[in-house]
CSV table of C-alpha atoms in Angstrom, one decimal:
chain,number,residue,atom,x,y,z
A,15,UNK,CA,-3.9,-19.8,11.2
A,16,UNK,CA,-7.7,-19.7,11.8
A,17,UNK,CA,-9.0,-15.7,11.3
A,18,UNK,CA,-12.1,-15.3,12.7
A,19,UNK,CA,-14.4,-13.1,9.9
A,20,UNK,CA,-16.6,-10.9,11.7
A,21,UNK,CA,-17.6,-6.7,11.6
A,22,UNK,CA,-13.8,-5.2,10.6
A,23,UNK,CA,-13.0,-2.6,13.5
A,24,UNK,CA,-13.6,1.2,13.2
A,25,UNK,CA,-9.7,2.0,13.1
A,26,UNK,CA,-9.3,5.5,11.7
A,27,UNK,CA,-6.0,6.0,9.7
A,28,UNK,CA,-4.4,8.2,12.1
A,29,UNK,CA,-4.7,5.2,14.5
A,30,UNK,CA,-3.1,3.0,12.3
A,31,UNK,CA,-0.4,5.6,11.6
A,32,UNK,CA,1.0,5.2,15.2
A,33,UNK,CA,1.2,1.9,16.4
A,34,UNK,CA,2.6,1.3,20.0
A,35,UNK,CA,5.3,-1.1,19.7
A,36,UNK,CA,5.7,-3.3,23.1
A,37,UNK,CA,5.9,-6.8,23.8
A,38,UNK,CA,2.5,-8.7,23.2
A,39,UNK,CA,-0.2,-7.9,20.4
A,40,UNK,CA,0.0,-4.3,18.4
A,41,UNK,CA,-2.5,-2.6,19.8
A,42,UNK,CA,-3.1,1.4,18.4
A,43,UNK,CA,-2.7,3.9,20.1
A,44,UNK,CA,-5.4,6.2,21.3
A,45,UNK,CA,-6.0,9.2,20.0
A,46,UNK,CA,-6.5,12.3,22.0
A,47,UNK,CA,-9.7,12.8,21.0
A,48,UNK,CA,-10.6,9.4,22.8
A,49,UNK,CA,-10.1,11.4,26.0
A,50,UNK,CA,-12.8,14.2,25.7
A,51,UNK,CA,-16.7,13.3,25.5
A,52,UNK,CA,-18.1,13.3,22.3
A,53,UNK,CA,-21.8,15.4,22.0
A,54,UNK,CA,-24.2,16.4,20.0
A,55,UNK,CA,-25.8,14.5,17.2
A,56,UNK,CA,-22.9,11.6,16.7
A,57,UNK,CA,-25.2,9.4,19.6
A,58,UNK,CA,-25.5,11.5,22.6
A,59,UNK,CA,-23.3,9.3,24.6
A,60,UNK,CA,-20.6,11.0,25.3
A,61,UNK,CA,-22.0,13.4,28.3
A,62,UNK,CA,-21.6,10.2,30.6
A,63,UNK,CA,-17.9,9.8,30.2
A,64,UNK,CA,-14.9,10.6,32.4
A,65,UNK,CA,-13.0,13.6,30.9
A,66,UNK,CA,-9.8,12.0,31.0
A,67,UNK,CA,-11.2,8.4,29.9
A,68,UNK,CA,-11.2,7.1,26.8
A,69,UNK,CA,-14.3,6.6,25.3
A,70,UNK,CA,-15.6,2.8,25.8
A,71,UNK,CA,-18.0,0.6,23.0
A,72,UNK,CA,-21.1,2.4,23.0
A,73,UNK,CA,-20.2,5.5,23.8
A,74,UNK,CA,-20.4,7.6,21.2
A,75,UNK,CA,-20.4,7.6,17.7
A,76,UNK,CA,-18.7,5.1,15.2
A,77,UNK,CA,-14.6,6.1,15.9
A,78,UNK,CA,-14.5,4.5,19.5
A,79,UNK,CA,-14.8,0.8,19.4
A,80,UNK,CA,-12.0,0.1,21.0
A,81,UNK,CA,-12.2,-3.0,23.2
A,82,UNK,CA,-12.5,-2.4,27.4
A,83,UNK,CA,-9.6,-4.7,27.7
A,84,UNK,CA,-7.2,-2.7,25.3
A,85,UNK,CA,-8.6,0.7,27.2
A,86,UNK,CA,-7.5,-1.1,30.4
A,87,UNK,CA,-4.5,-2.4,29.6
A,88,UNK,CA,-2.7,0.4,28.1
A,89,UNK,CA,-1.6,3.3,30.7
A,90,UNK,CA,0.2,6.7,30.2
A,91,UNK,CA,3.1,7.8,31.6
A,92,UNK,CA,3.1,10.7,33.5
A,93,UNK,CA,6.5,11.1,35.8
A,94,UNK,CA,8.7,9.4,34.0
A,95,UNK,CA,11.8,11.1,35.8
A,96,UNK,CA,15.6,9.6,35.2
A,97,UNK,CA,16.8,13.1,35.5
A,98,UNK,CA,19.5,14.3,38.1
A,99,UNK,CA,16.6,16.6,39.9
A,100,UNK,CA,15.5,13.7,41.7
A,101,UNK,CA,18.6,12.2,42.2
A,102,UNK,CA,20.7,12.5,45.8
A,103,UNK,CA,24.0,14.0,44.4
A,104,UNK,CA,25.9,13.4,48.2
A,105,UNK,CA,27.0,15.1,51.1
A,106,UNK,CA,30.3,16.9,52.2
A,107,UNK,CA,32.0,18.0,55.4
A,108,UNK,CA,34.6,20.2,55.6
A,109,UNK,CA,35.9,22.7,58.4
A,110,UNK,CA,36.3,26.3,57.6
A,111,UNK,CA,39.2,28.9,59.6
A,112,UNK,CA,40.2,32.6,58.9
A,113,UNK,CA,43.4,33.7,60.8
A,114,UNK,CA,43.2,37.3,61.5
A,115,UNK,CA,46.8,37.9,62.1
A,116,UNK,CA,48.4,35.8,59.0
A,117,UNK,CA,45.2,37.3,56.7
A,118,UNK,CA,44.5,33.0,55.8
A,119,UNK,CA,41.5,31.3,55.0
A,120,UNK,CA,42.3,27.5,55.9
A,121,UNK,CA,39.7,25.1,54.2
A,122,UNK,CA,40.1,21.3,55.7
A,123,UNK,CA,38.3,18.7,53.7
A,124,UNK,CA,36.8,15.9,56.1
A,125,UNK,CA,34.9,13.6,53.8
A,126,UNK,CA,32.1,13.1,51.4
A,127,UNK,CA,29.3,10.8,51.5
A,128,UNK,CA,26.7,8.8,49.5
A,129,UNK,CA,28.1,10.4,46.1
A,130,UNK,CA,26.7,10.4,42.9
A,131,UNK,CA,28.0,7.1,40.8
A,132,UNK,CA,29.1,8.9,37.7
A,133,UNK,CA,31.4,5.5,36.1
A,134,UNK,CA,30.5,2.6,34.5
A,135,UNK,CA,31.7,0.4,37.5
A,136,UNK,CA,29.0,2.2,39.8
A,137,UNK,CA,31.5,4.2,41.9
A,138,UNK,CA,33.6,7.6,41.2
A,139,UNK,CA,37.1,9.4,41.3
A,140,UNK,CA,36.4,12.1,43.2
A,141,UNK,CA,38.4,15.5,44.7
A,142,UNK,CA,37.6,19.0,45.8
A,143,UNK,CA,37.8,22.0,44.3
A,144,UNK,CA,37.3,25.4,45.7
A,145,UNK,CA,36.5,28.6,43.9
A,146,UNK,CA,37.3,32.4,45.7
A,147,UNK,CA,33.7,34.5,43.7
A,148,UNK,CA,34.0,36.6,42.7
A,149,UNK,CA,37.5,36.5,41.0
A,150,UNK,CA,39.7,35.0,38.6
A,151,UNK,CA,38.5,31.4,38.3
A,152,UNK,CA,42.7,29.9,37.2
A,153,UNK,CA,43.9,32.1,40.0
A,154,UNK,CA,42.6,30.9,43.2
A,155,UNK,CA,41.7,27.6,42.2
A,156,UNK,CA,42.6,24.7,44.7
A,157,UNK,CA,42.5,20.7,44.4
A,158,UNK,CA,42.6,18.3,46.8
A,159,UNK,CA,44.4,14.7,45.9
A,160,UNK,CA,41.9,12.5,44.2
A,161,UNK,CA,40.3,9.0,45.9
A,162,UNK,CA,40.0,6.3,43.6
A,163,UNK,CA,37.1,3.7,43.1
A,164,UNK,CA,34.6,5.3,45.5
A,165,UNK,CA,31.7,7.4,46.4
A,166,UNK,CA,32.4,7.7,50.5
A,167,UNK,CA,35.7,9.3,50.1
A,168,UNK,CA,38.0,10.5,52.9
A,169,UNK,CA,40.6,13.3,52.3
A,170,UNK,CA,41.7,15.1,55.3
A,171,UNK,CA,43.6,17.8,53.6
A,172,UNK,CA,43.8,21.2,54.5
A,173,UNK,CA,44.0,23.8,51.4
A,174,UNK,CA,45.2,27.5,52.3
A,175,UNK,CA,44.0,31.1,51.1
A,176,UNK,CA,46.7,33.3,51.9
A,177,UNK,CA,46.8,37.3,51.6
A,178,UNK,CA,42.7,37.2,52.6
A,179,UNK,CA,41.9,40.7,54.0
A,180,UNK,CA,39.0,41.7,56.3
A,181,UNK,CA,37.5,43.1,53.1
A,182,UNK,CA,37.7,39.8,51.4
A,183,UNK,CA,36.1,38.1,54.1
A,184,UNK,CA,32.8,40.5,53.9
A,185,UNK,CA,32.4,40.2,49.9
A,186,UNK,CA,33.5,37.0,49.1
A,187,UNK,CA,31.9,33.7,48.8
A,188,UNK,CA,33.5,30.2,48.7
A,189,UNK,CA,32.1,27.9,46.0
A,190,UNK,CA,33.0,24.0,47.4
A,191,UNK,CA,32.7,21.4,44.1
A,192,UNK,CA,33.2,18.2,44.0
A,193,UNK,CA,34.2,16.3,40.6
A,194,UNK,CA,34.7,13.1,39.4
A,195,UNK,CA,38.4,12.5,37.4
A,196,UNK,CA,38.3,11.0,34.4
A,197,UNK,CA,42.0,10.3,32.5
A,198,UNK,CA,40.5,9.3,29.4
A,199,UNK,CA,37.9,12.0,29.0
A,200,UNK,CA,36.9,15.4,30.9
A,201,UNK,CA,36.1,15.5,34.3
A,202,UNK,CA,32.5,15.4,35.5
A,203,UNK,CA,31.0,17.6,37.9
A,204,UNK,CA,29.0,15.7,40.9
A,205,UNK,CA,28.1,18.9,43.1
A,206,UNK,CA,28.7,22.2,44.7
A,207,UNK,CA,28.0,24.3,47.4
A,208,UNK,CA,28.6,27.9,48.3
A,209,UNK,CA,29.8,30.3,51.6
A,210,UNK,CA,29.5,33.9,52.1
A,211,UNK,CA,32.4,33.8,54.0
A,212,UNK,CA,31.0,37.4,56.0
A,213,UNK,CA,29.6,34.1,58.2
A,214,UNK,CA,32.8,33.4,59.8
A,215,UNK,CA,34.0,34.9,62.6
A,216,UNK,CA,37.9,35.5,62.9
A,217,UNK,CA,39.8,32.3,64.8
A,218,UNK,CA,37.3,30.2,64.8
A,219,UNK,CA,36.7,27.2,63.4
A,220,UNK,CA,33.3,26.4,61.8
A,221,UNK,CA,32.4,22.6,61.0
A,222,UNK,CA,29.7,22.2,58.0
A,223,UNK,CA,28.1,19.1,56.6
A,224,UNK,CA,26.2,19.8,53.7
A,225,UNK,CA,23.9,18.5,51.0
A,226,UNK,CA,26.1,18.9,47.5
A,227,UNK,CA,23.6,21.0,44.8
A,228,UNK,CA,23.6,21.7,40.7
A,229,UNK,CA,24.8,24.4,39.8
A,230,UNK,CA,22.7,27.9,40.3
A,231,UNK,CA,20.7,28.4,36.6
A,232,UNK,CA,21.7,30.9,34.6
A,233,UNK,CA,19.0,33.5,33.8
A,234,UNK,CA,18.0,33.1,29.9
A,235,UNK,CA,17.1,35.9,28.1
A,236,UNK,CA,14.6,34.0,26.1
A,237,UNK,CA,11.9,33.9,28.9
A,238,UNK,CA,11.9,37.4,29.0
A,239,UNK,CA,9.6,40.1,26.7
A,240,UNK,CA,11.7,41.9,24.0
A,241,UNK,CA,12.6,44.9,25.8
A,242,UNK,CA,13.5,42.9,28.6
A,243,UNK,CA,15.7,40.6,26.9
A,244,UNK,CA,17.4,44.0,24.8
A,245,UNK,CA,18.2,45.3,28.5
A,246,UNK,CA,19.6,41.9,29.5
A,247,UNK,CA,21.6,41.9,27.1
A,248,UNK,CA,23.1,45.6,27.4
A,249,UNK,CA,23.4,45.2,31.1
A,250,UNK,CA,25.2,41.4,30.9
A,251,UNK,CA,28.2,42.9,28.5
A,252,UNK,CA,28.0,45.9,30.9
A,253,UNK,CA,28.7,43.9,34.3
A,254,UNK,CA,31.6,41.5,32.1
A,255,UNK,CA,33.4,44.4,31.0
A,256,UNK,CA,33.3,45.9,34.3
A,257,UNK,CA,34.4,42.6,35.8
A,258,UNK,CA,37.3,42.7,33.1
A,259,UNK,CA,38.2,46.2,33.8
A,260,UNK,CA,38.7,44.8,37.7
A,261,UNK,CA,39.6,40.9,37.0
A,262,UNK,CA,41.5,40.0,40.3
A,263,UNK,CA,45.2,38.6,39.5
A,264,UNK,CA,46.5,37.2,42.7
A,265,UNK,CA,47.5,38.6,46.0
A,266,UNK,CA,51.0,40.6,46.9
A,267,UNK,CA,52.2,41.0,50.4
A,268,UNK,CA,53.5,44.2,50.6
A,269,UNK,CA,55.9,46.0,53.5
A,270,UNK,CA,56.0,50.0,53.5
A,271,UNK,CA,58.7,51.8,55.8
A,272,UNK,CA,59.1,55.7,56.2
A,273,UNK,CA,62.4,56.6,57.7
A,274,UNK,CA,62.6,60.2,58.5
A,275,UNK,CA,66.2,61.7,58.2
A,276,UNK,CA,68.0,61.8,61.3
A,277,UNK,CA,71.9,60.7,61.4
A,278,UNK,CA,71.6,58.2,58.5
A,279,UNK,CA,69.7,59.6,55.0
A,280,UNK,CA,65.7,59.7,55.0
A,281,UNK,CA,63.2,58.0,52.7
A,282,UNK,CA,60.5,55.6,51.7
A,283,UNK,CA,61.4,51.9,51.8
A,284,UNK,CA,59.2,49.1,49.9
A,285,UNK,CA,59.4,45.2,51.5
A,286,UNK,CA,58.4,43.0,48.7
A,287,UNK,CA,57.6,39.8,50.4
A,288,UNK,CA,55.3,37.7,48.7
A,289,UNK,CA,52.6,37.0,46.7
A,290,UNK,CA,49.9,34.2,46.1
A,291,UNK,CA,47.2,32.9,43.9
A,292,UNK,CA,48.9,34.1,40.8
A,293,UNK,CA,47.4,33.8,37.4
A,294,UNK,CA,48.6,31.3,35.1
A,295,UNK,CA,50.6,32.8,32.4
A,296,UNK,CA,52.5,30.1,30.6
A,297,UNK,CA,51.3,27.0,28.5
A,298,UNK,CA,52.3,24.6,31.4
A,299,UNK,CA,49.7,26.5,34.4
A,300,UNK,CA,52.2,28.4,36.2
A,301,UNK,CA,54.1,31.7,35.9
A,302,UNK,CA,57.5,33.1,35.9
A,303,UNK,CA,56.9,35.7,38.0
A,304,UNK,CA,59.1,39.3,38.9
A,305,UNK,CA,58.5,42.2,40.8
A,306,UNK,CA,58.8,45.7,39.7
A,307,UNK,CA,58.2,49.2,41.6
A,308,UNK,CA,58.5,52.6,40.3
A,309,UNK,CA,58.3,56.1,42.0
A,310,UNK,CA,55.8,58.3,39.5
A,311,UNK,CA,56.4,61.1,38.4
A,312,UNK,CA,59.8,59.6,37.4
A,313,UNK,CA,61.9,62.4,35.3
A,314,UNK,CA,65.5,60.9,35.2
A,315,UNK,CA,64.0,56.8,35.1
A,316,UNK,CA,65.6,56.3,37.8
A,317,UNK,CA,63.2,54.7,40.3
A,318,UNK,CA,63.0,51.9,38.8
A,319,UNK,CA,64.2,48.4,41.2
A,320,UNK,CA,63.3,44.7,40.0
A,321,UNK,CA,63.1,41.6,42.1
A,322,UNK,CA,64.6,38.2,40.9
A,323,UNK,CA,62.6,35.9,38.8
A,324,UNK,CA,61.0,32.7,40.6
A,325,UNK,CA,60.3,30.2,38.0
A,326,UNK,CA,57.2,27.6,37.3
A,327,UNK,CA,55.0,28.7,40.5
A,328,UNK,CA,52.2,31.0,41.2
A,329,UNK,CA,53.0,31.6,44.9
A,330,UNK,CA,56.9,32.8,44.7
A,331,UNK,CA,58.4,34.5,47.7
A,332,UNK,CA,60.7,37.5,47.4
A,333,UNK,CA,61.8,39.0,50.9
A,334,UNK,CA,63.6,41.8,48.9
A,335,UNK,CA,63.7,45.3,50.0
A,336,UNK,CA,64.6,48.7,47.8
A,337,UNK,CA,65.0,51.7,49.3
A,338,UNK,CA,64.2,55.6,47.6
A,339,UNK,CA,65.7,58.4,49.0
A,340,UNK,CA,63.0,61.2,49.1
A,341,UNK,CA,62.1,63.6,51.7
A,342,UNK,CA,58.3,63.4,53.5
A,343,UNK,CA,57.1,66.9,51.6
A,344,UNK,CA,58.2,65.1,48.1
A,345,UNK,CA,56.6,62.0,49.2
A,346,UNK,CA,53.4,63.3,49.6
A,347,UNK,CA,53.3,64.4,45.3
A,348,UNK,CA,54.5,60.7,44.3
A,349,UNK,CA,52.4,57.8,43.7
A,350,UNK,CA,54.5,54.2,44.2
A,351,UNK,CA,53.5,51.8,41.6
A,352,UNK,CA,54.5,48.1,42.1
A,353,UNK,CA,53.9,45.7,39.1
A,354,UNK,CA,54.0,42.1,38.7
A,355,UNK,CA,55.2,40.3,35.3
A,356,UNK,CA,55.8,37.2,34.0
A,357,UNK,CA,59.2,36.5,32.3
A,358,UNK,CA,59.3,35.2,28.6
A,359,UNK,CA,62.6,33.8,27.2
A,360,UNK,CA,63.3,35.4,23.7
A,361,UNK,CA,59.8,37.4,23.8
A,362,UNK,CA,58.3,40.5,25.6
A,363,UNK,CA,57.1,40.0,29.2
A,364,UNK,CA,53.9,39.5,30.2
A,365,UNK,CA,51.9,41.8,32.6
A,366,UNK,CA,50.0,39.9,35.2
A,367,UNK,CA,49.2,43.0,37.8
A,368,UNK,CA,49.3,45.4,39.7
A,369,UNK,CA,48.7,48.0,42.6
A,370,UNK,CA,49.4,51.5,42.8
A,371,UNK,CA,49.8,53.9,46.5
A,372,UNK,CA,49.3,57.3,46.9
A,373,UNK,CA,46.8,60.5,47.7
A,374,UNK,CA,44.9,59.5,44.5
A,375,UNK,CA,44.6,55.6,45.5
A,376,UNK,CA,41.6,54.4,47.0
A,377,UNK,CA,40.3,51.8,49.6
A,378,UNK,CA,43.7,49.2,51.2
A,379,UNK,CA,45.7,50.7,49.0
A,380,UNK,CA,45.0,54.1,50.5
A,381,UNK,CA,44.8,53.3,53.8
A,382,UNK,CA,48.0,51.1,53.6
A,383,UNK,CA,50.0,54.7,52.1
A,384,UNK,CA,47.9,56.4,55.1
A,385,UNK,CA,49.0,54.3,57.9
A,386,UNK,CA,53.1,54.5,56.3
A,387,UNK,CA,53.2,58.2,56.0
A,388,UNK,CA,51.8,58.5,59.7
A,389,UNK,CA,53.8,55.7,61.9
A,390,UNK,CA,56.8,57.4,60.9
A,391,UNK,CA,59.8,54.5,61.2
A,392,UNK,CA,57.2,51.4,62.0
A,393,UNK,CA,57.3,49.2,59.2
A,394,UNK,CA,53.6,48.8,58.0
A,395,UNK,CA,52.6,44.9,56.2
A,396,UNK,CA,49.0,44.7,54.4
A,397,UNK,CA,48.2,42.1,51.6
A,398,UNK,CA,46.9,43.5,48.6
A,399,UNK,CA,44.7,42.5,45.4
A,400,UNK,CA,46.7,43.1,42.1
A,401,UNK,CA,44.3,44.3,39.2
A,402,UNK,CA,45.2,44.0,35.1
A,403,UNK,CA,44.7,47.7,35.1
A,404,UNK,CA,46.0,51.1,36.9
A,405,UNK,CA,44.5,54.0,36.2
A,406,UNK,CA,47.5,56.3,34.2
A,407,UNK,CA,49.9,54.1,33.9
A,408,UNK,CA,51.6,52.9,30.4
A,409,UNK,CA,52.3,49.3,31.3
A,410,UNK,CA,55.4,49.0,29.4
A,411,UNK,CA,58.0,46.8,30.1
C-alpha cells in the first residue's frame, strides 16, 4: 500500500474520539462547533459562512480543514420518525342502538380496515373490545370473536348493554378498542375510539366509521411547577378514592309492588328479576352470584329473604318474588336494602353490591321508591346501578 506523505490533517482529538462508522472510508465526524462562524483574530473568515454550514478549507482558523467532499457527503438526520405517530393505525365501523323500552345499548361490529400489522407475518388477530367509562373496567367489558391472519377483518356481531338507564345514556361514554390476540404472549393494543353516548337518540340507529387513535396521554405531574405537581397529586388520590367509594358493580333489575289491604293482606312486594354486567369475583372471571333484601330497621331479623344461587356467570336471572307484610304508614319509616353476594364453598361470601330504597335514598333509587309508594297496586320495573358501599349498613353476611 502506497501512502501518500504530505501536511498531516488538523484533526482535533475530540474528532477522532467519535468516528462515524458507515460503509465506505472513516470519515470524523463534525463537531458542533463546525456549524457556527468562527471571528475575531483566528483569520477573520468566518463572518462569510452559512450558520448552519460547516466551516470549509480556508475559512477560519487552523481546526477546519476538513475536505469539501467529506462536508458534502455527510448529511444529518433530522425526521427520522419510525414511531407509531406517523403511522395509520386503521379504521372501524360499527352501528350503535339504545332501546328505550328494554333500557339496552346494542353495539354491532361491521368491520375494520387497513389495521395496524402488529405480527411477524405482516398481518394481525384482531377483536373488539368495548369499555362502559366511567365504571368498573372487568364489569362491563365485552369481546367480540377474534379473526385470524388479517388486518381487513369482518365480524358482524352484535354485543348487548343491558339495564342502561336514561341517566347512563347522558354520562357515559363508550371506549371502542381494537387488539391484536396473541396466545403465546399478551395481547397488543392496535387502537381506540370513544362515544359520549348523550349523542344518541333513543331508537335509532347511528352508523360510524372511524379513524382508530392511541390512547388519550395521561397528564404527568413532572411538567408541572412544585406546587402544581403537590396539588396534582392531592387531587389525583382525591378523585380515585372517590371513584372507589362509588366503583359501579353491575346492574340489577328490580320490580317494586305496593298492595294496599283490601280482602287479601297489604304490603310491599320486591321482583328480583335480573341483573347484568356483574363483577368478577372468583379466580375463573365469573361469579356465583345471590340475592338478598332486608327491610331496615329490622328488630326480630325477620325480613330477611334470599334468592337461589346461579353459578359461573355474571348475568344470572332470578324471577323471584318475596313479599313483606307492612302497612303504607310503616312503610314510609323503612328503608329496603337489596344486596348482591357471591357464594364461596367452605369460606365467607363475598359482597359484590348493592342498592338501598327509601325517603333517605337519592336519585333512581329514590324516584323508583317514589313512583311504588304512589301507583298504589301497579308493579313499578327500573334497572339500577349496584355500588360496593351503602351508607349505614353493616354488610355482614
Amino acid at each position: 500500500m502506497t501512502v501518500r506523505k504530505g501536511k498531516p490533517l488538523a484533526i482535533s482529538i475530540q474528532e477522532n474520539m467519535a468516528i462515524d462508522v458507515c460503509p465506505g472510508p472513516i470519515r470524523p465526524i463534525r463537531q458542533i462547533s463546525a456549524y457556527f462562524p468562527r471571528g475575531g483574530a483566528a483569520g477573520g473568515g468566518g463572518g462569510g459562512s452559512s450558520l448552519l454550514s460547516p466551516l470549509l478549507p480556508g475559512a477560519g482558523g487552523g481546526g477546519g480543514s476538513l475536505s469539501a467532499m467529506s462536508s458534502m457527503d455527510t448529511s444529518i438526520e433530522i425526521d427520522s420518525c419510525d414511531s407509531d405517530d406517523s403511522t395509520s393505525l386503521g379504521t372501524l365501523q360499527f352501528d350503535l342502538l339504545y332501546e328505550r323500552a328494554t333500557s339496552s345499548l346494542h353495539c354491532t361490529v361491521l368491520r375494520a380496515k387497513g389495521l395496524k400489522p402488529m405480527d411477524f407475518n405482516g398481518l394481525a388477530d384482531p377483536y373488539v373490545k368495548l369499555h362502559l367509562l366511567p365504571g368498573a373496567c372487568k364489569a362491563n367489558k365485552l369481546k367480540t370473536k377474534t379473526v385470524r391472519n388479517t388486518l381487513n377483518p369482518v365480524w358482524n356481531e352484535t354485543l348487548t348493554y343491558c339495564g342502561i338507564t336514561e341517566e347512563d345514556m347522558y354520562r357515559k361514554t363508550l371506549r371502542v378498542s381494537v387488539c391484536d390476540e396473541d396466545k403465546l404472549t399478551h395481547n397488543e393494543f392496535i387502537g381506540e375510539s370513544r362515544v359520549a353516548l348523550r349523542r344518541l337518540k333513543p331508537d335509532q340507529t347511528k352508523h360510524y366509521n372511524i379513524c382508530l387513535e392511541h390512547p388519550p396521554p395521561l397528564p404527568s405531574p413532572t411538567a408541572m411547577s412544585t406546587a402544581l405537581r403537590g396539588i396534582s397529586c392531592y387531587l389525583r388520590e382525591w378523585e380515585t378514592e372517590q371513584h372507589r367509594s362509588l366503583e359501579e358493580r353491575g346492574r340489577l333489575l328490580l320490580c317494586l309492588q305496593f298492595l294496599p289491604p283490601s280482602r287479601a293482606r297489604g304490603g310491599l312486594c320486591v321482583g328480583v328479576k335480573r341483573c347484568a354486567h356483574l363483577a368478577a369475583m372468583d379466580v375463573n372471571g365469573f361469579s356465583d352470584p345471590y340475592v338478598k333484601t332486608y327491610l331496615k330497621p329490622d328488630v326480630h331479623k325477620k325480613s330477611k329473604h334470599k334468592t337461589a344461587v346461579i353459578k359461573k356467570t355474571l348475568n344470572p336471572e332470578f324471577n323471584e318474588e318475596f313479599f313483606y307484610e307492612i302497612t303504607f304508614s310503616e312503610l314510609a319509616s323503612k328503608t329496603l336494602e337489596v344486596t348482591v353476594w357471591d357464594y364461596d364453598l367452605g369460606k365467607s361470601n363475598d359482597f359484590i353490591g348493592g342498592v338501598s330504597f327509601g325517603c333517605h335514598s337519592q336519585g333512581e333509587t329514590l324516584q323508583h321508591w317514589i313512583d311504588c309508594l304512589k301507583n298504589k297496586g301497579k308493579k313499578v320495573e327500573r334497572w339500577h346501578t349496584l355500588t360496593n358501599e351503602l351508607p349505614g349498613s353493616s354488610l355482614q353476611e
